[in-house]
């Protein structure tokens, strides 16, 4: 199988590739951003980047931004597919709540086979998005479209149909779930405070106030 060699990549290499991929969706990937995403020091990140470069997984020059090669991106998407299918399975079949699944999926994504992954996809009826609203890459690495406008970009009186929450932080997900904010929610921005950046929103007829930082994690499609 073409993937058998990549399957043998250590889980930490896979975690680097995924982190680079996810950061690249938000802009250029610096060594520092990568270090803070992975929770390790910049010097150890540099060492690992040289290793990834040798294996043809990334393009990297010191002090410049890090880019995945097509091979590196394929591997990142393969892991993301596994991760998001596992999370969907845990929620739909094992009664986990959506704020409880991330750690377990991080561990399992490295140990299941392609065959297991595709059986899971079939069982779940080939979902296009996971319960956080994140797109699940398909088996050939393509990504389903996902609206991605942050709540912070709305004008007052505009409404956002939430498609995803871009965080894996359990506490943040729990907080948003308690407010009733999840994929499928519809949020109307009523007021943006001129100082401090608090956003006043209406959700199911209830007024809520959230920080700009929290609002930047809430993505979706502006309703017209
Ligand atoms: Zn996760």
mmCIF file of C-alpha atoms and ligand atoms in Angstrom:
data_model
loop_
_atom_site.group_PDB
_atom_site.id
_atom_site.type_symbol
_atom_site.label_atom_id
_atom_site.label_comp_id
_atom_site.label_asym_id
_atom_site.label_seq_id
_atom_site.Cartn_x
_atom_site.Cartn_y
_atom_site.Cartn_z
ATOM 1 C CA UNK A 1 0.000 0.000 0.000
ATOM 2 C CA UNK A 2 1.261 3.444 -0.917
ATOM 3 C CA UNK A 3 0.568 4.734 2.563
ATOM 4 C CA UNK A 4 2.288 2.011 4.528
ATOM 5 C CA UNK A 5 5.527 3.973 4.769
ATOM 6 C CA UNK A 6 3.819 7.157 5.903
ATOM 7 C CA UNK A 7 1.831 5.104 8.401
ATOM 8 C CA UNK A 8 5.106 4.423 10.092
ATOM 9 C CA UNK A 9 5.768 8.137 10.609
ATOM 10 C CA UNK A 10 6.011 8.833 14.300
ATOM 11 C CA UNK A 11 2.961 10.401 15.852
ATOM 12 C CA UNK A 12 4.910 13.547 16.681
ATOM 13 C CA UNK A 13 5.749 14.084 13.009
ATOM 14 C CA UNK A 14 2.056 13.755 12.244
ATOM 15 C CA UNK A 15 1.208 16.277 14.943
ATOM 16 C CA UNK A 16 3.656 18.764 13.377
ATOM 17 C CA UNK A 17 2.160 18.308 9.937
ATOM 18 C CA UNK A 18 -1.366 18.803 11.256
ATOM 19 C CA UNK A 19 -0.378 21.882 13.266
ATOM 20 C CA UNK A 20 1.355 23.419 10.203
ATOM 21 C CA UNK A 21 -1.689 22.671 8.075
ATOM 22 C CA UNK A 22 -4.153 24.210 10.547
ATOM 23 C CA UNK A 23 -1.985 27.324 11.102
ATOM 24 C CA UNK A 24 -1.558 27.784 7.348
ATOM 25 C CA UNK A 25 -5.323 28.185 7.002
ATOM 26 C CA UNK A 26 -5.033 31.379 9.060
ATOM 27 C CA UNK A 27 -1.945 32.820 7.300
ATOM 28 C CA UNK A 28 1.821 32.383 7.238
ATOM 29 C CA UNK A 29 3.272 29.806 9.614
ATOM 30 C CA UNK A 30 6.204 31.002 11.730
ATOM 31 C CA UNK A 31 8.369 28.796 13.923
ATOM 32 C CA UNK A 32 7.130 30.691 16.961
ATOM 33 C CA UNK A 33 3.462 30.192 16.110
ATOM 34 C CA UNK A 34 4.149 26.514 15.577
ATOM 35 C CA UNK A 35 5.998 26.258 18.908
ATOM 36 C CA UNK A 36 3.142 27.833 20.808
ATOM 37 C CA UNK A 37 0.539 25.714 19.002
ATOM 38 C CA UNK A 38 2.429 22.544 19.950
ATOM 39 C CA UNK A 39 3.361 23.790 23.416
ATOM 40 C CA UNK A 40 7.119 23.316 22.968
ATOM 41 C CA UNK A 41 10.186 25.567 22.643
ATOM 42 C CA UNK A 42 11.208 27.229 19.373
ATOM 43 C CA UNK A 43 14.686 25.591 19.297
ATOM 44 C CA UNK A 44 13.204 22.086 19.465
ATOM 45 C CA UNK A 45 10.718 23.040 16.744
ATOM 46 C CA UNK A 46 13.626 24.096 14.489
ATOM 47 C CA UNK A 47 15.303 20.727 14.981
ATOM 48 C CA UNK A 48 12.166 18.852 14.024
ATOM 49 C CA UNK A 49 11.573 21.083 10.997
ATOM 50 C CA UNK A 50 14.968 20.094 9.568
ATOM 51 C CA UNK A 51 13.936 16.459 9.929
ATOM 52 C CA UNK A 52 10.609 17.069 8.168
ATOM 53 C CA UNK A 53 12.459 18.887 5.416
ATOM 54 C CA UNK A 54 14.783 15.907 4.899
ATOM 55 C CA UNK A 55 11.771 13.659 4.494
ATOM 56 C CA UNK A 56 10.302 15.949 1.842
ATOM 57 C CA UNK A 57 7.287 16.841 3.968
ATOM 58 C CA UNK A 58 7.843 20.601 4.251
ATOM 59 C CA UNK A 59 9.605 23.525 2.576
ATOM 60 C CA UNK A 60 11.459 25.464 5.197
ATOM 61 C CA UNK A 61 14.209 28.040 5.359
ATOM 62 C CA UNK A 62 15.385 29.370 8.701
ATOM 63 C CA UNK A 63 13.513 32.515 9.822
ATOM 64 C CA UNK A 64 11.018 32.131 6.997
ATOM 65 C CA UNK A 65 7.537 30.708 7.037
ATOM 66 C CA UNK A 66 6.978 26.965 6.963
ATOM 67 C CA UNK A 67 5.051 25.358 4.103
ATOM 68 C CA UNK A 68 3.848 21.807 3.581
ATOM 69 C CA UNK A 69 4.889 20.038 0.392
ATOM 70 C CA UNK A 70 2.100 18.173 -1.443
ATOM 71 C CA UNK A 71 3.319 15.017 0.295
ATOM 72 C CA UNK A 72 3.205 16.712 3.721
ATOM 73 C CA UNK A 73 -0.259 18.097 3.055
ATOM 74 C CA UNK A 74 -1.556 14.672 2.037
ATOM 75 C CA UNK A 75 -0.352 13.221 5.307
ATOM 76 C CA UNK A 76 -1.841 16.107 7.353
ATOM 77 C CA UNK A 77 -5.219 15.675 5.637
ATOM 78 C CA UNK A 78 -5.108 11.926 6.152
ATOM 79 C CA UNK A 79 -4.664 12.449 9.900
ATOM 80 C CA UNK A 80 -7.347 15.127 10.025
ATOM 81 C CA UNK A 81 -9.744 12.755 8.278
ATOM 82 C CA UNK A 82 -9.094 10.128 10.929
ATOM 83 C CA UNK A 83 -9.302 12.608 13.776
ATOM 84 C CA UNK A 84 -12.603 14.093 12.700
ATOM 85 C CA UNK A 85 -14.198 10.717 11.912
ATOM 86 C CA UNK A 86 -13.167 9.392 15.343
ATOM 87 C CA UNK A 87 -14.669 12.442 17.073
ATOM 88 C CA UNK A 88 -17.903 12.061 15.114
ATOM 89 C CA UNK A 89 -18.041 8.364 16.029
ATOM 90 C CA UNK A 90 -17.473 9.060 19.736
ATOM 91 C CA UNK A 91 -20.314 11.549 19.801
ATOM 92 C CA UNK A 92 -22.792 9.634 17.682
ATOM 93 C CA UNK A 93 -22.161 6.136 19.004
ATOM 94 C CA UNK A 94 -20.403 6.401 22.370
ATOM 95 C CA UNK A 95 -22.422 9.242 23.916
ATOM 96 C CA UNK A 96 -19.472 11.561 24.477
ATOM 97 C CA UNK A 97 -20.273 15.238 24.422
ATOM 98 C CA UNK A 98 -18.531 17.315 21.771
ATOM 99 C CA UNK A 99 -16.241 18.993 24.320
ATOM 100 C CA UNK A 100 -14.881 15.625 25.539
ATOM 101 C CA UNK A 101 -13.598 13.937 22.399
ATOM 102 C CA UNK A 102 -10.426 15.739 21.298
ATOM 103 C CA UNK A 103 -7.738 14.113 23.491
ATOM 104 C CA UNK A 104 -8.912 10.591 22.750
ATOM 105 C CA UNK A 105 -9.035 11.314 19.010
ATOM 106 C CA UNK A 106 -5.497 12.761 19.133
ATOM 107 C CA UNK A 107 -4.228 9.433 20.445
ATOM 108 C CA UNK A 108 -6.355 7.105 18.287
ATOM 109 C CA UNK A 109 -5.730 8.856 14.964
ATOM 110 C CA UNK A 110 -2.149 7.541 15.002
ATOM 111 C CA UNK A 111 -3.004 3.933 15.730
ATOM 112 C CA UNK A 112 -5.901 3.008 13.437
ATOM 113 C CA UNK A 113 -5.353 1.676 9.907
ATOM 114 C CA UNK A 114 -6.695 3.015 6.620
ATOM 115 C CA UNK A 115 -9.075 0.069 6.522
ATOM 116 C CA UNK A 116 -10.449 0.878 9.968
ATOM 117 C CA UNK A 117 -10.787 4.548 8.993
ATOM 118 C CA UNK A 118 -12.811 3.731 5.888
ATOM 119 C CA UNK A 119 -15.030 1.314 7.795
ATOM 120 C CA UNK A 120 -15.698 4.108 10.265
ATOM 121 C CA UNK A 121 -16.518 6.515 7.433
ATOM 122 C CA UNK A 122 -18.991 4.012 6.011
ATOM 123 C CA UNK A 123 -20.632 3.384 9.387
ATOM 124 C CA UNK A 124 -21.070 7.152 9.832
ATOM 125 C CA UNK A 125 -22.522 7.429 6.284
ATOM 126 C CA UNK A 126 -19.591 9.479 4.962
ATOM 127 C CA UNK A 127 -20.116 12.706 6.945
ATOM 128 C CA UNK A 128 -18.710 15.906 5.367
ATOM 129 C CA UNK A 129 -18.335 17.797 8.674
ATOM 130 C CA UNK A 130 -17.538 16.787 12.232
ATOM 131 C CA UNK A 131 -19.593 17.892 15.254
ATOM 132 C CA UNK A 132 -17.464 21.066 15.635
ATOM 133 C CA UNK A 133 -18.450 21.909 12.055
ATOM 134 C CA UNK A 134 -14.920 21.256 10.773
ATOM 135 C CA UNK A 135 -14.756 19.808 7.251
ATOM 136 C CA UNK A 136 -13.709 16.147 7.083
ATOM 137 C CA UNK A 137 -11.195 15.632 4.257
ATOM 138 C CA UNK A 138 -12.400 12.875 1.921
ATOM 139 C CA UNK A 139 -10.326 9.776 1.257
ATOM 140 C CA UNK A 140 -8.513 11.376 -1.701
ATOM 141 C CA UNK A 141 -7.658 14.493 0.334
ATOM 142 C CA UNK A 142 -10.286 16.896 -1.051
ATOM 143 C CA UNK A 143 -12.010 19.200 1.430
ATOM 144 C CA UNK A 144 -15.744 19.999 1.541
ATOM 145 C CA UNK A 145 -16.557 23.721 1.439
ATOM 146 C CA UNK A 146 -17.114 25.351 4.811
ATOM 147 C CA UNK A 147 -18.238 28.952 5.318
ATOM 148 C CA UNK A 148 -15.557 30.652 7.409
ATOM 149 C CA UNK A 149 -16.504 34.311 8.036
ATOM 150 C CA UNK A 150 -15.720 35.221 11.691
ATOM 151 C CA UNK A 151 -18.494 36.736 13.789
ATOM 152 C CA UNK A 152 -16.153 39.697 14.350
ATOM 153 C CA UNK A 153 -16.542 40.728 10.689
ATOM 154 C CA UNK A 154 -20.288 41.318 10.902
ATOM 155 C CA UNK A 155 -21.914 44.756 10.844
ATOM 156 C CA UNK A 156 -24.575 45.429 13.493
ATOM 157 C CA UNK A 157 -27.961 43.925 12.523
ATOM 158 C CA UNK A 158 -26.339 41.233 10.385
ATOM 159 C CA UNK A 159 -26.896 37.551 11.206
ATOM 160 C CA UNK A 160 -24.342 34.741 11.081
ATOM 161 C CA UNK A 161 -25.380 31.139 10.445
ATOM 162 C CA UNK A 162 -22.711 29.311 12.456
ATOM 163 C CA UNK A 163 -20.889 26.570 10.543
ATOM 164 C CA UNK A 164 -17.918 25.896 12.802
ATOM 165 C CA UNK A 165 -16.054 26.767 15.997
ATOM 166 C CA UNK A 166 -12.329 26.985 15.419
ATOM 167 C CA UNK A 167 -11.040 25.793 18.769
ATOM 168 C CA UNK A 168 -10.166 22.443 20.309
ATOM 169 C CA UNK A 169 -10.137 23.906 23.811
ATOM 170 C CA UNK A 170 -12.630 21.927 25.887
ATOM 171 C CA UNK A 171 -13.334 24.806 28.261
ATOM 172 C CA UNK A 172 -14.090 27.174 25.382
ATOM 173 C CA UNK A 173 -16.310 24.611 23.642
ATOM 174 C CA UNK A 174 -18.187 23.979 26.876
ATOM 175 C CA UNK A 175 -18.652 27.690 27.422
ATOM 176 C CA UNK A 176 -20.028 28.183 23.912
ATOM 177 C CA UNK A 177 -22.246 25.102 24.231
ATOM 178 C CA UNK A 178 -23.689 26.535 27.455
ATOM 179 C CA UNK A 179 -24.554 29.733 25.604
ATOM 180 C CA UNK A 180 -26.256 27.556 22.972
ATOM 181 C CA UNK A 181 -23.681 28.430 20.288
ATOM 182 C CA UNK A 182 -22.894 25.493 17.970
ATOM 183 C CA UNK A 183 -22.895 24.668 14.261
ATOM 184 C CA UNK A 184 -26.377 25.464 12.988
ATOM 185 C CA UNK A 185 -27.008 28.341 15.457
ATOM 186 C CA UNK A 186 -28.031 31.668 14.059
ATOM 187 C CA UNK A 187 -26.554 34.757 15.775
ATOM 188 C CA UNK A 188 -27.571 38.341 15.221
ATOM 189 C CA UNK A 189 -25.053 41.045 16.076
ATOM 190 C CA UNK A 190 -26.899 43.936 17.725
ATOM 191 C CA UNK A 191 -24.099 46.106 19.052
ATOM 192 C CA UNK A 192 -20.313 46.286 18.974
ATOM 193 C CA UNK A 193 -19.024 48.244 21.989
ATOM 194 C CA UNK A 194 -16.734 51.054 20.755
ATOM 195 C CA UNK A 195 -14.181 50.451 23.535
ATOM 196 C CA UNK A 196 -13.066 46.992 24.677
ATOM 197 C CA UNK A 197 -14.652 45.264 21.703
ATOM 198 C CA UNK A 198 -17.474 43.377 23.452
ATOM 199 C CA UNK A 199 -20.101 42.044 21.073
ATOM 200 C CA UNK A 200 -23.797 42.024 21.928
ATOM 201 C CA UNK A 201 -25.648 39.266 20.149
ATOM 202 C CA UNK A 202 -29.123 37.770 20.039
ATOM 203 C CA UNK A 203 -29.468 34.006 19.916
ATOM 204 C CA UNK A 204 -32.884 32.340 20.012
ATOM 205 C CA UNK A 205 -34.380 35.562 21.347
ATOM 206 C CA UNK A 206 -31.838 35.826 24.196
ATOM 207 C CA UNK A 207 -29.290 38.628 24.538
ATOM 208 C CA UNK A 208 -25.696 37.564 25.186
ATOM 209 C CA UNK A 209 -22.440 39.483 25.453
ATOM 210 C CA UNK A 210 -19.188 37.881 24.292
ATOM 211 C CA UNK A 211 -15.590 39.032 23.899
ATOM 212 C CA UNK A 212 -14.026 39.823 20.565
ATOM 213 C CA UNK A 213 -11.539 37.004 21.101
ATOM 214 C CA UNK A 214 -14.336 34.467 21.634
ATOM 215 C CA UNK A 215 -16.248 35.861 18.650
ATOM 216 C CA UNK A 216 -13.245 35.366 16.359
ATOM 217 C CA UNK A 217 -13.551 31.597 16.921
ATOM 218 C CA UNK A 218 -17.159 31.524 15.737
ATOM 219 C CA UNK A 219 -17.292 31.129 11.936
ATOM 220 C CA UNK A 220 -20.085 30.836 9.455
ATOM 221 C CA UNK A 221 -21.997 32.426 6.655
ATOM 222 C CA UNK A 222 -23.521 35.918 6.749
ATOM 223 C CA UNK A 223 -27.262 35.718 6.108
ATOM 224 C CA UNK A 224 -28.667 38.212 3.668
HETATM 225 ZN ZN1 LIG B 1 -10.314 17.312 17.867
#
